[in-house]
Amino acid sequence: MRSKYSKETTYTSDTTSYHIPAESCRIPFSALQDTNNFNKNSLIGLGGFGMVYRGVLCDGTKVALKRCKPESSQVIEEFQTEIEMLSHFRHPYLVSLIGYCDENNVTILIFEYMENGNLSRHLYGSYLPTMSWEQRLEICIGAARGLHYLHNNAVIHRDVKSTNILLDENFVAKITDFGLSKTRAELDQTHVSTVVKGTLGYLDPEYLIRES
């Protein structure tokens, strides 16, 4: 059933204009609360796109709020891509997009809250308890199932790494960060690329060499 906030819309900025599918849930800024005006105490992550905060919706749902930098055309493009991808592709091993906000020069993606953060902090964070081998195996299987689903739907993630695998309260692994993702159809149309995108150290060597 479609949310009361859902509607088909077109986002327009000084640099770009794009279509957002109706099945996406557009949530007004006023519905986002308990982030203390995005206080640093609610900050749970940061990157080139902006910052991620812990928040709560009016109905009490815990969420992760990815606040993007609207002045960057690349970030706006990735904002659009995440909405389009996660509106059409849903799976138990992909982080769910709950909605988005794009008003008053604010661009925010609202995701389900993943209690145990990203896999990287568990692999390299010495202050955290060591995961059992059974947990590690289940995490590998979960991430593989998420990738298998994407590949069956001709979606290439293009930035799979431990920081983009999140863990819920039961340590179920879910893939996140679809800003660089492409469908096979898009790749066929733009098979020549002058800019390599992704994270060094995780890039396919062939892709890095050929730049396509």
C-alpha atoms as a PDB file:
ATOM      1  CA  MET A   1       0.000   0.000   0.000  1.00  0.00           C
ATOM      2  CA  ARG A   2       1.361   3.408  -0.933  1.00  0.00           C
ATOM      3  CA  SER A   3       2.308   5.796   1.864  1.00  0.00           C
ATOM      4  CA  LYS A   4       0.263   8.941   2.381  1.00  0.00           C
ATOM      5  CA  TYR A   5       3.449  10.842   1.577  1.00  0.00           C
ATOM      6  CA  SER A   6       4.036   9.108  -1.768  1.00  0.00           C
ATOM      7  CA  LYS A   7       3.596  10.948  -5.009  1.00  0.00           C
ATOM      8  CA  GLU A   8       5.172  11.145  -8.413  1.00  0.00           C
ATOM      9  CA  THR A   9       7.372  14.205  -8.718  1.00  0.00           C
ATOM     10  CA  THR A  10      10.209  15.847 -10.584  1.00  0.00           C
ATOM     11  CA  TYR A  11      13.173  17.196  -8.662  1.00  0.00           C
ATOM     12  CA  THR A  12      14.762  20.329 -10.091  1.00  0.00           C
ATOM     13  CA  SER A  13      17.877  22.196  -9.026  1.00  0.00           C
ATOM     14  CA  ASP A  14      20.138  24.734 -10.701  1.00  0.00           C
ATOM     15  CA  THR A  15      22.175  21.933 -12.235  1.00  0.00           C
ATOM     16  CA  THR A  16      19.796  19.066 -12.911  1.00  0.00           C
ATOM     17  CA  SER A  17      16.216  17.881 -13.198  1.00  0.00           C
ATOM     18  CA  TYR A  18      15.042  14.315 -12.821  1.00  0.00           C
ATOM     19  CA  HIS A  19      12.004  12.132 -12.402  1.00  0.00           C
ATOM     20  CA  ILE A  20      11.273  10.355  -9.118  1.00  0.00           C
ATOM     21  CA  PRO A  21       8.959   7.307  -9.337  1.00  0.00           C
ATOM     22  CA  ALA A  22       5.606   7.428  -7.557  1.00  0.00           C
ATOM     23  CA  GLU A  23       6.369   4.317  -5.526  1.00  0.00           C
ATOM     24  CA  SER A  24       9.030   6.280  -3.644  1.00  0.00           C
ATOM     25  CA  CYS A  25       7.880   7.759  -0.352  1.00  0.00           C
ATOM     26  CA  ARG A  26       8.363  11.520  -0.155  1.00  0.00           C
ATOM     27  CA  ILE A  27       8.476  12.501   3.513  1.00  0.00           C
ATOM     28  CA  PRO A  28       8.181  16.154   4.609  1.00  0.00           C
ATOM     29  CA  PHE A  29      11.000  17.584   6.683  1.00  0.00           C
ATOM     30  CA  SER A  30       8.554  18.232   9.524  1.00  0.00           C
ATOM     31  CA  ALA A  31       8.009  14.459   9.867  1.00  0.00           C
ATOM     32  CA  LEU A  32      11.657  13.915  10.773  1.00  0.00           C
ATOM     33  CA  GLN A  33      12.241  14.321  14.480  1.00  0.00           C
ATOM     34  CA  ASP A  34      14.540  13.399  17.371  1.00  0.00           C
ATOM     35  CA  THR A  35      17.669  14.296  15.413  1.00  0.00           C
ATOM     36  CA  ASN A  36      18.273  17.373  17.596  1.00  0.00           C
ATOM     37  CA  ASN A  37      18.444  19.459  14.425  1.00  0.00           C
ATOM     38  CA  PHE A  38      21.051  17.013  13.136  1.00  0.00           C
ATOM     39  CA  ASN A  39      23.217  17.448  16.206  1.00  0.00           C
ATOM     40  CA  LYS A  40      26.668  15.833  16.146  1.00  0.00           C
ATOM     41  CA  ASN A  41      25.545  13.482  18.938  1.00  0.00           C
ATOM     42  CA  SER A  42      23.194  11.832  16.423  1.00  0.00           C
ATOM     43  CA  LEU A  43      25.931  11.461  13.794  1.00  0.00           C
ATOM     44  CA  ILE A  44      26.629   7.817  12.891  1.00  0.00           C
ATOM     45  CA  GLY A  45      28.562   8.151   9.628  1.00  0.00           C
ATOM     46  CA  LEU A  46      30.047  10.540   7.086  1.00  0.00           C
ATOM     47  CA  GLY A  47      31.458  10.546   3.582  1.00  0.00           C
ATOM     48  CA  GLY A  48      31.851  12.552   0.399  1.00  0.00           C
ATOM     49  CA  PHE A  49      28.064  12.573  -0.054  1.00  0.00           C
ATOM     50  CA  GLY A  50      27.381  14.223   3.320  1.00  0.00           C
ATOM     51  CA  MET A  51      26.555  12.837   6.755  1.00  0.00           C
ATOM     52  CA  VAL A  52      24.368  10.070   8.216  1.00  0.00           C
ATOM     53  CA  TYR A  53      22.347  10.648  11.385  1.00  0.00           C
ATOM     54  CA  ARG A  54      20.243   8.456  13.627  1.00  0.00           C
ATOM     55  CA  GLY A  55      16.620   9.601  13.714  1.00  0.00           C
ATOM     56  CA  VAL A  56      13.037   8.679  14.541  1.00  0.00           C
ATOM     57  CA  LEU A  57       9.913   9.191  12.434  1.00  0.00           C
ATOM     58  CA  CYS A  58       6.651  10.456  13.899  1.00  0.00           C
ATOM     59  CA  ASP A  59       5.370   6.883  14.230  1.00  0.00           C
ATOM     60  CA  GLY A  60       8.409   5.903  16.322  1.00  0.00           C
ATOM     61  CA  THR A  61      10.294   4.093  13.551  1.00  0.00           C
ATOM     62  CA  LYS A  62      14.070   4.291  14.013  1.00  0.00           C
ATOM     63  CA  VAL A  63      15.786   5.365  10.803  1.00  0.00           C
ATOM     64  CA  ALA A  64      19.126   6.400   9.368  1.00  0.00           C
ATOM     65  CA  LEU A  65      19.046   9.828   7.711  1.00  0.00           C
ATOM     66  CA  LYS A  66      21.568  10.333   4.926  1.00  0.00           C
ATOM     67  CA  ARG A  67      21.807  14.095   4.496  1.00  0.00           C
ATOM     68  CA  CYS A  68      23.374  14.921   1.140  1.00  0.00           C
ATOM     69  CA  LYS A  69      25.228  17.997  -0.079  1.00  0.00           C
ATOM     70  CA  PRO A  70      22.819  19.559  -2.607  1.00  0.00           C
ATOM     71  CA  GLU A  71      25.499  21.874  -4.005  1.00  0.00           C
ATOM     72  CA  SER A  72      27.329  18.925  -5.591  1.00  0.00           C
ATOM     73  CA  SER A  73      25.949  17.757  -8.944  1.00  0.00           C
ATOM     74  CA  GLN A  74      27.541  14.316  -8.452  1.00  0.00           C
ATOM     75  CA  VAL A  75      25.855  13.914  -5.063  1.00  0.00           C
ATOM     76  CA  ILE A  76      22.502  14.946  -6.566  1.00  0.00           C
ATOM     77  CA  GLU A  77      22.993  12.327  -9.298  1.00  0.00           C
ATOM     78  CA  GLU A  78      23.778   9.662  -6.684  1.00  0.00           C
ATOM     79  CA  PHE A  79      20.753  10.804  -4.632  1.00  0.00           C
ATOM     80  CA  GLN A  80      18.561  10.210  -7.682  1.00  0.00           C
ATOM     81  CA  THR A  81      20.165   6.840  -8.447  1.00  0.00           C
ATOM     82  CA  GLU A  82      19.621   5.531  -4.905  1.00  0.00           C
ATOM     83  CA  ILE A  83      15.946   6.509  -4.989  1.00  0.00           C
ATOM     84  CA  GLU A  84      15.381   4.922  -8.393  1.00  0.00           C
ATOM     85  CA  MET A  85      17.270   1.715  -7.584  1.00  0.00           C
ATOM     86  CA  LEU A  86      15.808   1.076  -4.139  1.00  0.00           C
ATOM     87  CA  SER A  87      12.284   1.995  -5.248  1.00  0.00           C
ATOM     88  CA  HIS A  88      12.363  -0.764  -7.843  1.00  0.00           C
ATOM     89  CA  PHE A  89      14.588  -3.391  -6.219  1.00  0.00           C
ATOM     90  CA  ARG A  90      13.706  -4.716  -2.765  1.00  0.00           C
ATOM     91  CA  HIS A  91      15.190  -7.776  -1.109  1.00  0.00           C
ATOM     92  CA  PRO A  92      15.838  -9.071   2.441  1.00  0.00           C
ATOM     93  CA  TYR A  93      19.578  -8.571   1.903  1.00  0.00           C
ATOM     94  CA  LEU A  94      19.388  -4.997   0.602  1.00  0.00           C
ATOM     95  CA  VAL A  95      18.962  -2.061   2.996  1.00  0.00           C
ATOM     96  CA  SER A  96      15.418  -0.721   2.566  1.00  0.00           C
ATOM     97  CA  LEU A  97      14.759   2.850   1.495  1.00  0.00           C
ATOM     98  CA  ILE A  98      11.890   4.169   3.620  1.00  0.00           C
ATOM     99  CA  GLY A  99      11.645   7.512   1.864  1.00  0.00           C
ATOM    100  CA  TYR A 100      13.310  10.769   0.967  1.00  0.00           C
ATOM    101  CA  CYS A 101      13.009  14.486   1.655  1.00  0.00           C
ATOM    102  CA  ASP A 102      13.842  17.209  -0.875  1.00  0.00           C
ATOM    103  CA  GLU A 103      12.496  20.505   0.406  1.00  0.00           C
ATOM    104  CA  ASN A 104      13.947  23.817   1.611  1.00  0.00           C
ATOM    105  CA  ASN A 105      17.319  23.051  -0.024  1.00  0.00           C
ATOM    106  CA  VAL A 106      17.518  19.838   1.997  1.00  0.00           C
ATOM    107  CA  THR A 107      18.121  16.456   0.348  1.00  0.00           C
ATOM    108  CA  ILE A 108      17.801  13.487   2.689  1.00  0.00           C
ATOM    109  CA  LEU A 109      17.493   9.742   2.100  1.00  0.00           C
ATOM    110  CA  ILE A 110      15.701   7.824   4.868  1.00  0.00           C
ATOM    111  CA  PHE A 111      16.769   4.193   5.361  1.00  0.00           C
ATOM    112  CA  GLU A 112      15.906   1.439   7.792  1.00  0.00           C
ATOM    113  CA  TYR A 113      18.170   1.699  10.836  1.00  0.00           C
ATOM    114  CA  MET A 114      20.868  -0.969  11.014  1.00  0.00           C
ATOM    115  CA  GLU A 115      21.652  -1.473  14.679  1.00  0.00           C
ATOM    116  CA  ASN A 116      25.141  -2.977  14.329  1.00  0.00           C
ATOM    117  CA  GLY A 117      26.567  -0.543  11.803  1.00  0.00           C
ATOM    118  CA  ASN A 118      28.829  -1.541   8.946  1.00  0.00           C
ATOM    119  CA  LEU A 119      30.901  -4.694   8.593  1.00  0.00           C
ATOM    120  CA  SER A 120      34.171  -2.775   8.452  1.00  0.00           C
ATOM    121  CA  ARG A 121      33.960  -1.586  12.052  1.00  0.00           C
ATOM    122  CA  HIS A 122      33.491  -5.189  13.211  1.00  0.00           C
ATOM    123  CA  LEU A 123      36.429  -6.436  11.156  1.00  0.00           C
ATOM    124  CA  TYR A 124      38.837  -3.668  12.139  1.00  0.00           C
ATOM    125  CA  GLY A 125      37.372  -2.184  15.328  1.00  0.00           C
ATOM    126  CA  SER A 126      39.400  -3.751  18.132  1.00  0.00           C
ATOM    127  CA  TYR A 127      36.997  -2.369  20.743  1.00  0.00           C
ATOM    128  CA  LEU A 128      34.153  -4.598  19.495  1.00  0.00           C
ATOM    129  CA  PRO A 129      33.622  -8.266  20.442  1.00  0.00           C
ATOM    130  CA  THR A 130      35.106 -10.740  17.988  1.00  0.00           C
ATOM    131  CA  MET A 131      32.481 -12.271  15.721  1.00  0.00           C
ATOM    132  CA  SER A 132      32.156 -16.041  15.655  1.00  0.00           C
ATOM    133  CA  TRP A 133      33.012 -17.943  12.486  1.00  0.00           C
ATOM    134  CA  GLU A 134      29.337 -18.841  12.160  1.00  0.00           C
ATOM    135  CA  GLN A 135      28.417 -15.143  12.202  1.00  0.00           C
ATOM    136  CA  ARG A 136      31.073 -14.383   9.604  1.00  0.00           C
ATOM    137  CA  LEU A 137      29.821 -17.147   7.336  1.00  0.00           C
ATOM    138  CA  GLU A 138      26.210 -15.951   7.612  1.00  0.00           C
ATOM    139  CA  ILE A 139      27.305 -12.396   6.799  1.00  0.00           C
ATOM    140  CA  CYS A 140      29.179 -13.619   3.703  1.00  0.00           C
ATOM    141  CA  ILE A 141      26.164 -15.644   2.584  1.00  0.00           C
ATOM    142  CA  GLY A 142      23.792 -12.716   3.160  1.00  0.00           C
ATOM    143  CA  ALA A 143      25.932 -10.294   1.166  1.00  0.00           C
ATOM    144  CA  ALA A 144      26.306 -12.883  -1.613  1.00  0.00           C
ATOM    145  CA  ARG A 145      22.527 -13.356  -1.756  1.00  0.00           C
ATOM    146  CA  GLY A 146      22.051  -9.606  -2.065  1.00  0.00           C
ATOM    147  CA  LEU A 147      24.565  -9.432  -4.915  1.00  0.00           C
ATOM    148  CA  HIS A 148      23.011 -12.473  -6.593  1.00  0.00           C
ATOM    149  CA  TYR A 149      19.617 -10.743  -6.550  1.00  0.00           C
ATOM    150  CA  LEU A 150      21.101  -7.575  -8.057  1.00  0.00           C
ATOM    151  CA  HIS A 151      22.956  -9.459 -10.782  1.00  0.00           C
ATOM    152  CA  ASN A 152      19.848 -11.475 -11.642  1.00  0.00           C
ATOM    153  CA  ASN A 153      18.154  -8.120 -12.230  1.00  0.00           C
ATOM    154  CA  ALA A 154      21.085  -6.849 -14.321  1.00  0.00           C
ATOM    155  CA  VAL A 155      22.190  -4.324 -11.687  1.00  0.00           C
ATOM    156  CA  ILE A 156      25.902  -3.685 -11.098  1.00  0.00           C
ATOM    157  CA  HIS A 157      26.578  -2.123  -7.678  1.00  0.00           C
ATOM    158  CA  ARG A 158      30.102  -0.831  -8.520  1.00  0.00           C
ATOM    159  CA  ASP A 159      31.139  -0.107  -4.934  1.00  0.00           C
ATOM    160  CA  VAL A 160      30.929  -3.324  -2.911  1.00  0.00           C
ATOM    161  CA  LYS A 161      33.122  -3.084   0.198  1.00  0.00           C
ATOM    162  CA  SER A 162      32.894  -3.781   3.916  1.00  0.00           C
ATOM    163  CA  THR A 163      31.667  -0.263   4.751  1.00  0.00           C
ATOM    164  CA  ASN A 164      28.747  -0.773   2.350  1.00  0.00           C
ATOM    165  CA  ILE A 165      27.591  -3.973   4.054  1.00  0.00           C
ATOM    166  CA  LEU A 166      25.437  -3.111   7.068  1.00  0.00           C
ATOM    167  CA  LEU A 167      24.352  -5.389   9.912  1.00  0.00           C
ATOM    168  CA  ASP A 168      20.962  -5.331  11.629  1.00  0.00           C
ATOM    169  CA  GLU A 169      20.257  -6.204  15.272  1.00  0.00           C
ATOM    170  CA  ASN A 170      20.592  -9.923  14.421  1.00  0.00           C
ATOM    171  CA  PHE A 171      23.782  -9.409  12.380  1.00  0.00           C
ATOM    172  CA  VAL A 172      21.920 -10.033   9.119  1.00  0.00           C
ATOM    173  CA  ALA A 173      24.001  -8.475   6.330  1.00  0.00           C
ATOM    174  CA  LYS A 174      22.417  -6.020   3.902  1.00  0.00           C
ATOM    175  CA  ILE A 175      24.026  -4.167   1.011  1.00  0.00           C
ATOM    176  CA  THR A 176      23.749  -0.375   0.942  1.00  0.00           C
ATOM    177  CA  ASP A 177      24.969   2.713  -0.969  1.00  0.00           C
ATOM    178  CA  PHE A 178      23.602   2.418  -4.501  1.00  0.00           C
ATOM    179  CA  GLY A 179      24.684   5.864  -5.681  1.00  0.00           C
ATOM    180  CA  LEU A 180      27.156   4.483  -8.237  1.00  0.00           C
ATOM    181  CA  SER A 181      24.979   1.566  -9.362  1.00  0.00           C
ATOM    182  CA  LYS A 182      24.105   0.993 -12.997  1.00  0.00           C
ATOM    183  CA  THR A 183      21.718  -1.307 -14.798  1.00  0.00           C
ATOM    184  CA  ARG A 184      22.981  -3.414 -17.694  1.00  0.00           C
ATOM    185  CA  ALA A 185      20.960  -1.251 -20.089  1.00  0.00           C
ATOM    186  CA  GLU A 186      22.693   1.903 -18.812  1.00  0.00           C
ATOM    187  CA  LEU A 187      26.112   0.287 -19.124  1.00  0.00           C
ATOM    188  CA  ASP A 188      25.347  -0.809 -22.695  1.00  0.00           C
ATOM    189  CA  GLN A 189      24.406   2.770 -23.588  1.00  0.00           C
ATOM    190  CA  THR A 190      27.430   4.317 -21.863  1.00  0.00           C
ATOM    191  CA  HIS A 191      30.045   1.599 -22.325  1.00  0.00           C
ATOM    192  CA  VAL A 192      32.794   4.175 -22.726  1.00  0.00           C
ATOM    193  CA  SER A 193      33.632   6.007 -19.509  1.00  0.00           C
ATOM    194  CA  THR A 194      36.296   8.642 -18.950  1.00  0.00           C
ATOM    195  CA  VAL A 195      35.966   8.600 -15.160  1.00  0.00           C
ATOM    196  CA  VAL A 196      36.546   5.519 -13.017  1.00  0.00           C
ATOM    197  CA  LYS A 197      34.108   5.473 -10.102  1.00  0.00           C
ATOM    198  CA  GLY A 198      34.333   3.354  -6.992  1.00  0.00           C
ATOM    199  CA  THR A 199      36.845   2.855  -4.184  1.00  0.00           C
ATOM    200  CA  LEU A 200      40.511   2.151  -4.890  1.00  0.00           C
ATOM    201  CA  GLY A 201      41.468  -1.215  -3.463  1.00  0.00           C
ATOM    202  CA  TYR A 202      38.032  -2.643  -4.258  1.00  0.00           C
ATOM    203  CA  LEU A 203      37.842  -1.870  -7.985  1.00  0.00           C
ATOM    204  CA  ASP A 204      37.806  -4.636 -10.576  1.00  0.00           C
ATOM    205  CA  PRO A 205      41.348  -4.443 -12.081  1.00  0.00           C
ATOM    206  CA  GLU A 206      39.969  -4.872 -15.598  1.00  0.00           C
ATOM    207  CA  TYR A 207      37.514  -2.008 -15.065  1.00  0.00           C
ATOM    208  CA  LEU A 208      40.301   0.184 -13.649  1.00  0.00           C
ATOM    209  CA  ILE A 209      42.573  -0.488 -16.633  1.00  0.00           C
ATOM    210  CA  ARG A 210      39.927  -0.186 -19.353  1.00  0.00           C
ATOM    211  CA  GLU A 211      37.936   2.608 -17.671  1.00  0.00           C
ATOM    212  CA  SER A 212      34.693   1.018 -18.877  1.00  0.00           C
END
